[in-house]
Short mmCIF file of C-alpha atoms in Angstrom, two decimals:
data_model
loop_
_atom_site.label_atom_id
_atom_site.label_comp_id
_atom_site.label_asym_id
_atom_site.label_seq_id
_atom_site.Cartn_x
_atom_site.Cartn_y
_atom_site.Cartn_z
CA MET O 474 2.55 -7.26 8.86
CA LYS O 475 4.95 -6.27 6.07
CA LEU O 476 3.54 -4.29 2.99
CA LYS O 477 4.64 -7.44 0.73
CA ASP O 478 1.66 -9.39 2.45
CA ILE O 479 -0.94 -6.86 1.82
CA VAL O 480 -2.81 -6.59 -1.53
CA ALA O 481 -5.62 -4.59 -3.21
CA ILE O 482 -8.09 -6.64 -5.27
CA GLY O 483 -9.70 -5.03 -8.42
CA GLY O 484 -13.47 -4.79 -7.82
CA LYS O 485 -13.38 -5.28 -4.12
CA PRO O 486 -12.93 -2.41 -1.60
CA GLY O 487 -10.22 -2.19 0.95
CA LEU O 488 -7.01 -4.10 1.56
CA TYR O 489 -6.14 -7.55 2.23
CA LYS O 490 -3.60 -9.60 4.12
CA ILE O 491 -2.47 -12.76 2.42
CA VAL O 492 -2.88 -15.89 4.51
CA VAL O 493 -2.45 -18.65 1.92
CA ASN O 494 -0.88 -18.50 -1.20
CA THR O 495 -1.14 -21.68 -3.51
CA LYS O 496 -0.68 -22.19 -7.36
CA SER O 497 -4.41 -22.34 -7.98
CA ASN O 498 -5.60 -19.44 -5.67
CA MET O 499 -4.97 -17.38 -2.71
CA ILE O 500 -6.74 -17.01 0.79
CA VAL O 501 -6.68 -13.25 1.78
CA GLU O 502 -8.36 -11.82 4.99
CA SER O 503 -9.86 -8.27 4.78
CA LEU O 504 -7.93 -5.72 7.08
CA ILE O 505 -11.43 -4.17 7.58
CA ASP O 506 -13.65 -6.72 8.83
CA LYS O 507 -11.28 -9.87 9.10
CA LYS O 508 -13.44 -11.96 6.67
CA ARG O 509 -11.40 -14.45 4.59
CA ILE O 510 -12.16 -14.89 0.75
CA PRO O 511 -10.33 -16.93 -1.92
CA VAL O 512 -8.84 -14.86 -4.70
CA PHE O 513 -8.19 -16.64 -8.11
CA PRO O 514 -5.47 -15.83 -10.93
CA ASN O 515 -7.91 -14.15 -13.17
CA GLN O 516 -8.76 -11.28 -10.45
CA ARG O 517 -6.74 -8.23 -10.78
CA ILE O 518 -4.19 -8.17 -7.69
CA SER O 519 -2.15 -5.34 -6.79
CA ALA O 520 0.59 -6.13 -4.23
CA LEU O 521 1.18 -2.85 -2.37
CA ASP O 522 5.03 -3.39 -2.13
CA MET O 523 5.05 -3.11 -5.74
CA VAL O 524 3.01 0.28 -6.08
CA SER O 525 4.85 3.50 -6.12
CA ILE O 526 3.86 7.41 -6.38
CA TYR O 527 4.79 9.72 -9.05
CA THR O 528 6.91 12.59 -7.82
CA THR O 529 8.64 15.31 -9.79
CA ASP O 530 11.84 13.65 -8.71
CA GLY O 531 10.86 10.05 -9.91
CA ASP O 532 8.55 7.28 -8.52
CA ILE O 533 8.94 6.54 -4.74
CA PRO O 534 7.67 3.35 -3.16
CA LEU O 535 4.37 3.32 -1.41
CA LYS O 536 6.04 2.15 1.81
CA ASP O 537 8.12 5.36 1.75
CA ALA O 538 5.10 7.57 1.12
CA PHE O 539 3.19 6.03 3.96
CA LYS O 540 6.15 6.53 6.17
CA MET O 541 6.40 10.25 5.31
CA VAL O 542 2.76 10.76 5.92
CA TYR O 543 2.87 8.95 9.30
CA GLU O 544 5.82 10.92 10.39
CA LYS O 545 3.83 14.06 9.68
CA LYS O 546 0.46 13.23 10.87
CA LYS O 547 0.92 10.36 13.40
CA ASP O 548 -2.97 9.85 12.95
CA LYS O 549 -5.36 8.89 10.39
CA ILE O 550 -6.13 11.34 7.50
CA HIS O 551 -9.72 12.77 7.96
CA LEU O 552 -11.58 13.99 4.80
CA PRO O 553 -15.20 14.46 4.15
CA SER O 554 -16.75 11.98 1.98
CA LYS O 555 -17.71 14.42 -0.82
CA ILE O 556 -14.55 16.48 -1.53
CA ASP O 557 -13.63 18.50 -4.41
CA LYS O 558 -10.48 18.10 -6.44
CA GLN O 559 -8.79 21.29 -5.22
CA VAL O 560 -9.09 20.11 -1.53
CA LEU O 561 -7.50 16.83 -2.47
CA PHE O 562 -4.55 18.58 -4.25
CA THR O 563 -4.02 20.74 -1.31
CA THR O 564 -4.00 17.85 0.98
CA MET O 565 -1.59 15.99 -1.01
CA ASP O 566 0.65 18.88 -1.15
CA GLU O 567 0.65 19.07 2.72
CA LEU O 568 1.14 15.11 2.89
CA LEU O 569 3.68 14.45 0.12
CA PRO O 570 5.43 17.60 -1.19
CA GLY O 571 6.87 17.06 -4.64
CA TRP O 572 4.01 14.76 -5.96
CA ASP O 573 3.57 14.93 -9.53
CA LYS O 574 0.41 16.83 -10.20
CA GLN O 575 0.61 15.87 -13.94
CA ARG O 576 0.45 12.08 -13.50
CA VAL O 577 -1.38 11.54 -10.07
CA TYR O 578 -5.25 11.81 -10.38
CA PRO O 579 -7.81 12.82 -7.64
CA ASN O 580 -8.97 9.08 -7.54
CA ASP O 581 -5.30 7.95 -6.92
CA ILE O 582 -5.04 10.57 -4.04
CA LYS O 583 -8.30 9.18 -2.54
CA LYS O 584 -7.02 5.54 -2.99
CA PHE O 585 -3.85 6.59 -1.30
CA ILE O 586 -5.48 8.11 1.63
CA THR O 587 -7.94 5.40 1.96
CA TRP O 588 -5.11 2.73 1.95
CA TYR O 589 -3.09 4.57 4.56
CA ASN O 590 -6.22 5.00 6.86
CA ILE O 591 -6.87 1.23 6.50
CA LEU O 592 -3.29 0.24 7.40
CA PHE O 593 -3.57 2.83 10.25
CA ASP O 594 -6.55 1.22 11.77
CA ALA O 595 -4.97 -2.18 11.16
CA GLY O 596 -2.04 -1.12 13.54
CA PHE O 597 0.50 -1.33 10.54
CA ASP O 598 4.05 -0.22 11.83
CA PHE O 599 4.90 2.56 9.13
CA ILE O 600 8.28 3.43 10.70
CA ASN O 601 9.69 0.03 10.89
CA GLU O 602 8.52 -1.34 7.63
CA GLU O 603 11.59 -2.17 5.56
CA ASN O 604 12.37 -3.97 2.38
CA GLU O 605 13.05 -7.17 3.25
CA ASP O 606 16.08 -8.19 1.06
CA GLN O 607 15.68 -11.63 -0.42
CA GLN O 608 18.12 -13.81 1.40
CA GLN O 609 19.69 -16.28 -0.99
CA THR O 610 21.21 -19.27 0.48
CA PRO O 611 24.96 -19.51 -0.76
CA LEU O 612 25.66 -22.15 -3.32
CA SER O 613 27.60 -25.05 -1.77
CA ASN O 614 30.88 -25.81 -3.49
CA GLU O 615 30.36 -29.61 -2.65
CA SER O 616 29.34 -31.76 -5.40
CA ASN O 617 26.88 -34.50 -4.81
CA PRO O 618 27.91 -38.09 -5.06
#
């Protein structure tokens, strides 16, 4: 499972793995309960490989942030369901030093931690998740008759 195959859908909780992608819709499978649902073009879809986190040194891809957290924790991140802003900020300081406190909001932190935990439970390989460079087939110099 690669991060490029994982999406978040606006208005729906959790994360989804793309099963089939066609011109008219997409079939996705929940990473939580494995149920499959159709997703249509008018729904807000965010591919996790396109998401980044603001830091004081610039943006870092979500895959790199998840990898940093996994290397520190090697486990899920346990937070109480009701948590105040200061505890979230302290937790984020521990998980991802250098995150931009001006542009990352408490709801973003909750979402980041929730997504990390969902991926962890799904057996996601945070260490070996790499950017797959798009391999292009070289153009042939031969001309068609």
